[in-house]
mmCIF file of C-alpha atoms in Angstrom:
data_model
loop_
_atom_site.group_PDB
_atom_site.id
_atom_site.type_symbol
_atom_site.label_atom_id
_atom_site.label_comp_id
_atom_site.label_asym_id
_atom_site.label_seq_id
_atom_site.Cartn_x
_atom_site.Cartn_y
_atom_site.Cartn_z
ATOM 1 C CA UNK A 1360 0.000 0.000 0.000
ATOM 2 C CA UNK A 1361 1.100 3.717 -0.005
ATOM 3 C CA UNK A 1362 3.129 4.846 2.637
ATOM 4 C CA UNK A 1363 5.205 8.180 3.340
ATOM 5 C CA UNK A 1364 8.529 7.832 4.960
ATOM 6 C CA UNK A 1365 10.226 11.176 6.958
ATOM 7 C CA UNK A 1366 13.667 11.507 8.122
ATOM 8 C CA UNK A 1367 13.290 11.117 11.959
ATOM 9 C CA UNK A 1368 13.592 14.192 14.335
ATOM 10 C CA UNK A 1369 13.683 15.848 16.579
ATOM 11 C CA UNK A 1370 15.818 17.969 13.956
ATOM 12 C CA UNK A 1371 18.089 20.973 16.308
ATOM 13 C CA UNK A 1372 18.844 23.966 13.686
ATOM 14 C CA UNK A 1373 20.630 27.199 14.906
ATOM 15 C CA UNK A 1374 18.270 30.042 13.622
ATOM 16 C CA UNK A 1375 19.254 31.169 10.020
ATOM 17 C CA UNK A 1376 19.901 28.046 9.448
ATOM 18 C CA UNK A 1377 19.359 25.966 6.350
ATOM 19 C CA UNK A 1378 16.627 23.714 6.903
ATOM 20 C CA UNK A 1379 15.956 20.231 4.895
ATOM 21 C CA UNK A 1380 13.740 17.930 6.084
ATOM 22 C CA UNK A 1381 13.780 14.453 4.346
ATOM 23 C CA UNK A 1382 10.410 13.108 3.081
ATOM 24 C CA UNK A 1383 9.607 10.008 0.164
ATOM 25 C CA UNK A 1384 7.001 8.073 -0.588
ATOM 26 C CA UNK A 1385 5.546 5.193 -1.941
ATOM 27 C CA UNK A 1386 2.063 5.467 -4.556
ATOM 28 C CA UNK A 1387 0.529 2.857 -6.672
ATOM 29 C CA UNK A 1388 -1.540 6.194 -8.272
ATOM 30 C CA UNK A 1389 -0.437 9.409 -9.146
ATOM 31 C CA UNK A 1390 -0.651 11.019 -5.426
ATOM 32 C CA UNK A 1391 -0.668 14.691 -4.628
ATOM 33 C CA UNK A 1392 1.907 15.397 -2.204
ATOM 34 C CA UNK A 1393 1.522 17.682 0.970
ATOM 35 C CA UNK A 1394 3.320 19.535 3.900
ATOM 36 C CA UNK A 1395 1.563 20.362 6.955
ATOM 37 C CA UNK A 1396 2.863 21.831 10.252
ATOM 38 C CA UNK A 1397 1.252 21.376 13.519
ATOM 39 C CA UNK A 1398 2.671 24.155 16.358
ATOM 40 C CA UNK A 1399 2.685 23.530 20.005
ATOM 41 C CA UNK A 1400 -0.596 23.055 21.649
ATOM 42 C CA UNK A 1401 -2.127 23.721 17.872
ATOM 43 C CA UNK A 1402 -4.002 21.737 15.143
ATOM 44 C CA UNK A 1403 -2.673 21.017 11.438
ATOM 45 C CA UNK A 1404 -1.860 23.424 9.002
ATOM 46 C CA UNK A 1405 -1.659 22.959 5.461
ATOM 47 C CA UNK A 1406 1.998 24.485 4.382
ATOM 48 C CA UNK A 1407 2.236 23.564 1.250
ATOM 49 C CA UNK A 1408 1.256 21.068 -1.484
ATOM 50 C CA UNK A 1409 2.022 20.108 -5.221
ATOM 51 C CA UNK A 1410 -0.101 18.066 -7.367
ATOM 52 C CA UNK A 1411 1.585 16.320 -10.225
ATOM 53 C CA UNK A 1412 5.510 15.634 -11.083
ATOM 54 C CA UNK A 1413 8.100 18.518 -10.862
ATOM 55 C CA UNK A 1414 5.551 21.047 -8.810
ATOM 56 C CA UNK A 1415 7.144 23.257 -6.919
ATOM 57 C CA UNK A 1416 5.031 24.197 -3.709
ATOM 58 C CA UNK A 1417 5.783 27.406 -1.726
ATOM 59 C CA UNK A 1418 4.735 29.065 1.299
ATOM 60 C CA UNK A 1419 5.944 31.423 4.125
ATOM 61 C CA UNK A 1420 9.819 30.663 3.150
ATOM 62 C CA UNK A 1421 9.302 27.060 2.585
ATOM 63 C CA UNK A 1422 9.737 24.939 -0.903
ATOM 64 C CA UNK A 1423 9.612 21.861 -1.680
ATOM 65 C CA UNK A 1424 9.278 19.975 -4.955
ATOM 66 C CA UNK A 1425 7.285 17.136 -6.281
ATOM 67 C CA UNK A 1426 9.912 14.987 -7.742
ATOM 68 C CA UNK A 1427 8.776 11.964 -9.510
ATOM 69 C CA UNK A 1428 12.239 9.998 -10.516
ATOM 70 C CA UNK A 1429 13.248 9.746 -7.006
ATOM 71 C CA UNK A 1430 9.788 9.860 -5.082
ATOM 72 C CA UNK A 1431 10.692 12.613 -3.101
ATOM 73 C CA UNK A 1432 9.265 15.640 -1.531
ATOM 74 C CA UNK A 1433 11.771 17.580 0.897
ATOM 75 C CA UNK A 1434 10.849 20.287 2.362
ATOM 76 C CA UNK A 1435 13.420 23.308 2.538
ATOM 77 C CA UNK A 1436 13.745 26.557 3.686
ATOM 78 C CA UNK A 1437 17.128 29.041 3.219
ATOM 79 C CA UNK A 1438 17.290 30.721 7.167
ATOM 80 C CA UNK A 1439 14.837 29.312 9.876
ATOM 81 C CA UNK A 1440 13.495 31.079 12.700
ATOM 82 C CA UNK A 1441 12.446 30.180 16.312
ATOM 83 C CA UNK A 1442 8.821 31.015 15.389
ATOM 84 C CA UNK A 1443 9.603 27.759 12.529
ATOM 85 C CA UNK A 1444 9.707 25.298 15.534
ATOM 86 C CA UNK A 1445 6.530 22.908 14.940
ATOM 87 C CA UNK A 1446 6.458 19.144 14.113
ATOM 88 C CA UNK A 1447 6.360 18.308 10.241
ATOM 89 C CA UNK A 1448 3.921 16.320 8.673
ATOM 90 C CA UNK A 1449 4.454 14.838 5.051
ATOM 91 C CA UNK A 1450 1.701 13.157 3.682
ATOM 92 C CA UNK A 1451 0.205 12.089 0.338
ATOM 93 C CA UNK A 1452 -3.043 11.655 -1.274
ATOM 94 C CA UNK A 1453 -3.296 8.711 -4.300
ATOM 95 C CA UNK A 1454 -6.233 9.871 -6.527
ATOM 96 C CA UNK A 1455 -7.276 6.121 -7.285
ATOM 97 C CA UNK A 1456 -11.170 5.918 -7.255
ATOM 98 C CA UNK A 1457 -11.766 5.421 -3.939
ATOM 99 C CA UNK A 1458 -9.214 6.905 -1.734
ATOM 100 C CA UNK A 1459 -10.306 9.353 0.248
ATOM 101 C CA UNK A 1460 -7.991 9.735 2.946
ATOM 102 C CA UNK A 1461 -4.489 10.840 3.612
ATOM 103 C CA UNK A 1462 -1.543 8.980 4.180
ATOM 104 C CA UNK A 1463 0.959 10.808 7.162
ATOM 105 C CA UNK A 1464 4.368 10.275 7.726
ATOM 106 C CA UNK A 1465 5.569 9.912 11.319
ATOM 107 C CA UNK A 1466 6.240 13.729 11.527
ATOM 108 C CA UNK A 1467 9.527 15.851 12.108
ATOM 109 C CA UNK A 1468 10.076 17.974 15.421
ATOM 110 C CA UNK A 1469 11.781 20.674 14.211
ATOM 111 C CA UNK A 1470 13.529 23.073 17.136
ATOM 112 C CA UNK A 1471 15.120 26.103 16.527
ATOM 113 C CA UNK A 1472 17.294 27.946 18.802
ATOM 114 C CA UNK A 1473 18.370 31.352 19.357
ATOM 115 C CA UNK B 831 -10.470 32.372 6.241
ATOM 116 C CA UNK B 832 -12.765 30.008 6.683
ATOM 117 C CA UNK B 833 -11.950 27.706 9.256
ATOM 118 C CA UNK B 834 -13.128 24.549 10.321
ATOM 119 C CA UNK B 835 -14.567 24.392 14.345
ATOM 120 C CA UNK B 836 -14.639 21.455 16.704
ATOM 121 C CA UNK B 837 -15.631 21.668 19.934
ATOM 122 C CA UNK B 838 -14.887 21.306 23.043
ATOM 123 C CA UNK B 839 -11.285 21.756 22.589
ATOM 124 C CA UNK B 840 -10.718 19.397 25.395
ATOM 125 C CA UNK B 841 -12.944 16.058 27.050
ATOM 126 C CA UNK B 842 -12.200 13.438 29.524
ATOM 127 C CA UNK B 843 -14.531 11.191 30.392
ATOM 128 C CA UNK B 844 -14.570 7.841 32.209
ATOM 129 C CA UNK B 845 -14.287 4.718 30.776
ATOM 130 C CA UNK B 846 -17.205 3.049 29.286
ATOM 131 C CA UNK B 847 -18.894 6.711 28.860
ATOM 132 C CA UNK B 848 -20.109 7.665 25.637
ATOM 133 C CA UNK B 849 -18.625 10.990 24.237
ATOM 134 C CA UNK B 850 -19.482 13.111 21.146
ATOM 135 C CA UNK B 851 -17.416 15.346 19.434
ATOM 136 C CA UNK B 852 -18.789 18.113 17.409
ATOM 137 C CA UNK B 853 -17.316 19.869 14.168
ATOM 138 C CA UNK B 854 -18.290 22.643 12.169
ATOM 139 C CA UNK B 855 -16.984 22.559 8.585
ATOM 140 C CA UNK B 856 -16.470 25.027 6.093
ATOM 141 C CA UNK B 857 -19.836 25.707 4.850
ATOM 142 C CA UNK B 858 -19.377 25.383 1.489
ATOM 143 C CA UNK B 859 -17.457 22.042 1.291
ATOM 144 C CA UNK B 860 -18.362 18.549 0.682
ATOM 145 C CA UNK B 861 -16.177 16.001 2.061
ATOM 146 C CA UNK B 862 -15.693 15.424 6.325
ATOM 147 C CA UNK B 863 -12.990 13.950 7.690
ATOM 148 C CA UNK B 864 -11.893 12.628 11.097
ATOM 149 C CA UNK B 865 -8.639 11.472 11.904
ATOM 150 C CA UNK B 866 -6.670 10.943 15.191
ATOM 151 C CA UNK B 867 -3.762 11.072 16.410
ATOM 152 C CA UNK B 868 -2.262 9.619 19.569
ATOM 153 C CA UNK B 869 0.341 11.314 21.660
ATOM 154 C CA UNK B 870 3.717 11.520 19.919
ATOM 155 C CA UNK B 871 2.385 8.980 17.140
ATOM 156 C CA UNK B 872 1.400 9.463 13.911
ATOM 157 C CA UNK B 873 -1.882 10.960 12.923
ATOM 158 C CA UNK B 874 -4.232 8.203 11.439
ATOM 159 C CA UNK B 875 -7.442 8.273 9.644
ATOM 160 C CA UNK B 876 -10.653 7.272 10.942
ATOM 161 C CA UNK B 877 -13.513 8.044 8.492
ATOM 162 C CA UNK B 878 -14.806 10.026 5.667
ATOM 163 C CA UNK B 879 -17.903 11.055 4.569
ATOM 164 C CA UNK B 880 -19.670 12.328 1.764
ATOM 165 C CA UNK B 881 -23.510 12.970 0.264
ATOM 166 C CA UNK B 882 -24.580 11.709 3.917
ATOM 167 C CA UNK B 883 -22.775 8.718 4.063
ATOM 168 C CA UNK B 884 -19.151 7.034 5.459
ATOM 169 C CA UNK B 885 -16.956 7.009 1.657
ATOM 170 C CA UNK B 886 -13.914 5.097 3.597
ATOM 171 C CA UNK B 887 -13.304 4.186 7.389
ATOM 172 C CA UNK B 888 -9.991 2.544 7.953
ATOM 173 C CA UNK B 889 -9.872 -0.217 10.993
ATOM 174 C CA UNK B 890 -9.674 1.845 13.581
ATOM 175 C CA UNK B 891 -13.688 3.050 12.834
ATOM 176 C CA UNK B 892 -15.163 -0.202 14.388
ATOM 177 C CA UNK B 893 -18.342 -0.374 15.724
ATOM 178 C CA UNK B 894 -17.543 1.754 18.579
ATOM 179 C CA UNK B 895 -17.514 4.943 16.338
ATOM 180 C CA UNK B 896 -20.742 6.535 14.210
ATOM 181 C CA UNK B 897 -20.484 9.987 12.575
ATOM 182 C CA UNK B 898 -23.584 11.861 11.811
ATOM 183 C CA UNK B 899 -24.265 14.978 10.111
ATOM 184 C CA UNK B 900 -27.336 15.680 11.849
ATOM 185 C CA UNK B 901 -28.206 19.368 10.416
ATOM 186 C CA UNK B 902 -26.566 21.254 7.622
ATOM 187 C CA UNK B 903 -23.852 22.456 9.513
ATOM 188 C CA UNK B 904 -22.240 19.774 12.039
ATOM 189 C CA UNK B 905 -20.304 16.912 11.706
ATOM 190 C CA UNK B 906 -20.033 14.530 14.448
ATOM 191 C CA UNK B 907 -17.866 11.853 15.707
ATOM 192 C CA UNK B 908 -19.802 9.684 18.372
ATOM 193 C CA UNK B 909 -17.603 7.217 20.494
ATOM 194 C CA UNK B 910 -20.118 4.622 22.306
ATOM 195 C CA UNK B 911 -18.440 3.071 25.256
ATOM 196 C CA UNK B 912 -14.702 4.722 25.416
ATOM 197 C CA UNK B 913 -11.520 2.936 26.169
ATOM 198 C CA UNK B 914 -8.048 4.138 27.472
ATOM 199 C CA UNK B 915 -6.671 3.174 24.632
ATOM 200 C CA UNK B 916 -9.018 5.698 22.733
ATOM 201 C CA UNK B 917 -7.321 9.006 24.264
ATOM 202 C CA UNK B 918 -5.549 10.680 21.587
ATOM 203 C CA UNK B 919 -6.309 13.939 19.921
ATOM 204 C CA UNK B 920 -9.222 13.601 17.099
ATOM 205 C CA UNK B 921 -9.249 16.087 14.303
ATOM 206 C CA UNK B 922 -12.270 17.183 11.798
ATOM 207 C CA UNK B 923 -11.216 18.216 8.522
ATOM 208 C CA UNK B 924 -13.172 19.019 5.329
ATOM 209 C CA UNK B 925 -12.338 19.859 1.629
ATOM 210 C CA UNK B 926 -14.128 21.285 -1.236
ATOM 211 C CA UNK B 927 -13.094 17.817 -3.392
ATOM 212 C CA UNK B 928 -11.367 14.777 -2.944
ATOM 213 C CA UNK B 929 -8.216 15.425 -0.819
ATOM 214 C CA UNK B 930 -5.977 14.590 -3.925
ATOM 215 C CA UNK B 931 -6.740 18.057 -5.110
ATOM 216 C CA UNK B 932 -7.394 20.323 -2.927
ATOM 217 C CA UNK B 933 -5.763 19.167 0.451
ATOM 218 C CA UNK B 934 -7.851 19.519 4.171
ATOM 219 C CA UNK B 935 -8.885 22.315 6.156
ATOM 220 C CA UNK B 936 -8.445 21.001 9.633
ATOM 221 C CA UNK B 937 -9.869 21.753 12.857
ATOM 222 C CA UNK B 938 -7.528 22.445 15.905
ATOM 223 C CA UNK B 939 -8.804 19.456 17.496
ATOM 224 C CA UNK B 940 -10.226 18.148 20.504
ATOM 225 C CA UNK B 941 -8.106 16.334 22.864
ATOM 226 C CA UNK B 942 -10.044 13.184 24.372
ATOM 227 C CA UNK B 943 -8.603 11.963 28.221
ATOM 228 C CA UNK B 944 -10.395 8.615 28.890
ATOM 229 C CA UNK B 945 -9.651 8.114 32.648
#
């Protein structure tokens, strides 16, 4: 079945720090690929998504792009600040004809320090 | 923005007790969502439902759990006779389409203590 695999955290970044955050997958479909964040004591948050092969999504200083070849989706962003700390969610969505639901990775904890 | 609201933000309840937990989706989508997630685990999905009934329920949804959409504007996630096992934060979402597209709009969630 599909599954989404993350790089483990917690992930400790100095702030203006570049941030990757490791994130592949496995579709029998053509999925649409996702990012959410979830910060402390808060729901989910859609970040950012793309929908079909070399997409790039964006959003508030993050990127990350839909790449088929090596069924990946890192997310990325060029100087991280405190206010970034949150766990990260990677998930996917195969658009077969009856799946509904997403499928989550395990999540990242991302902490930044001062 | 639209947002979608569950309420209360935070239950416990005994074990054995039945507990409902109310969302409010965005008014003007289609598809309902619930999904949980338990402390420090990954978030799972429970159910989804759409034109008034369940599209998908994964395992978890046994017979324990209905969802109802009672009036044109909730979306409910009934739990009949809890278990400790069943504390874990549950989260409504809802999307215009199929979440291929579009992605969710979540709730912020209610967090479920079963004591």
């Amino acid at each position: 079945g599909d599954s989404v695999t993350q790089m483990e955290g917690p992930v400790t970044l100095s702030e203006e720090a570049f941030l990757t955050i490791n994130c592949t997958y496995t579709a029998t479909g053509y999925p649409s690929l996702f990012w959410y964040v979830q910060y402390p004591g808060e729901g989910l948050q859609l970040l950012l998504k793309a929908t079909k092969a070399d997409d790039k999504g964006s959003n508030k200083g993050f990127e990350a792009t839909y790449r088929k070849e090596t069924t990946s989706f890192h997310l990325e962003k060029g100087s991280v600040q405190v206010s970034d700390s949150a766990v990260y969610f990677c998930a996917l969505s195969d658009r077969g004809d009856s799946n509904y639901q997403l499928i989550w990775g395990a999540g990242t904890k991302l902490i930044i320090k001062p | 923005e639209p947002e979608v609201t569950q309420t209360p933000s935070h239950q416990v309840t005994q074990m054995g007790q039945e507990v409902i937990l109310r969302c409010v989706p965005i008014s003007n989508h289609l598809y309902f969502y619930w999904y949980r997630q338990i402390l420090g685990q990954k978030v799972e999905f429970l159910v989804s439902f759409y034109n008034n009934e369940i599209s998908e329920k994964s395992e978890i949804f046994d017979d324990q759990f209905s969802v109802e959409r009672p009036d044109g504007s909730n979306f409910t996630l009934k739990i009949r006779s809890t278990k400790l096992e069943d504390s874990a934060m549950y989260f409504c979402a809802s999307s215009e389409a199929r979440a291929g597209n579009y992605g969710y709009t979540f709730g912020s969630g209610t967090r479920l203590t079963v004591v």
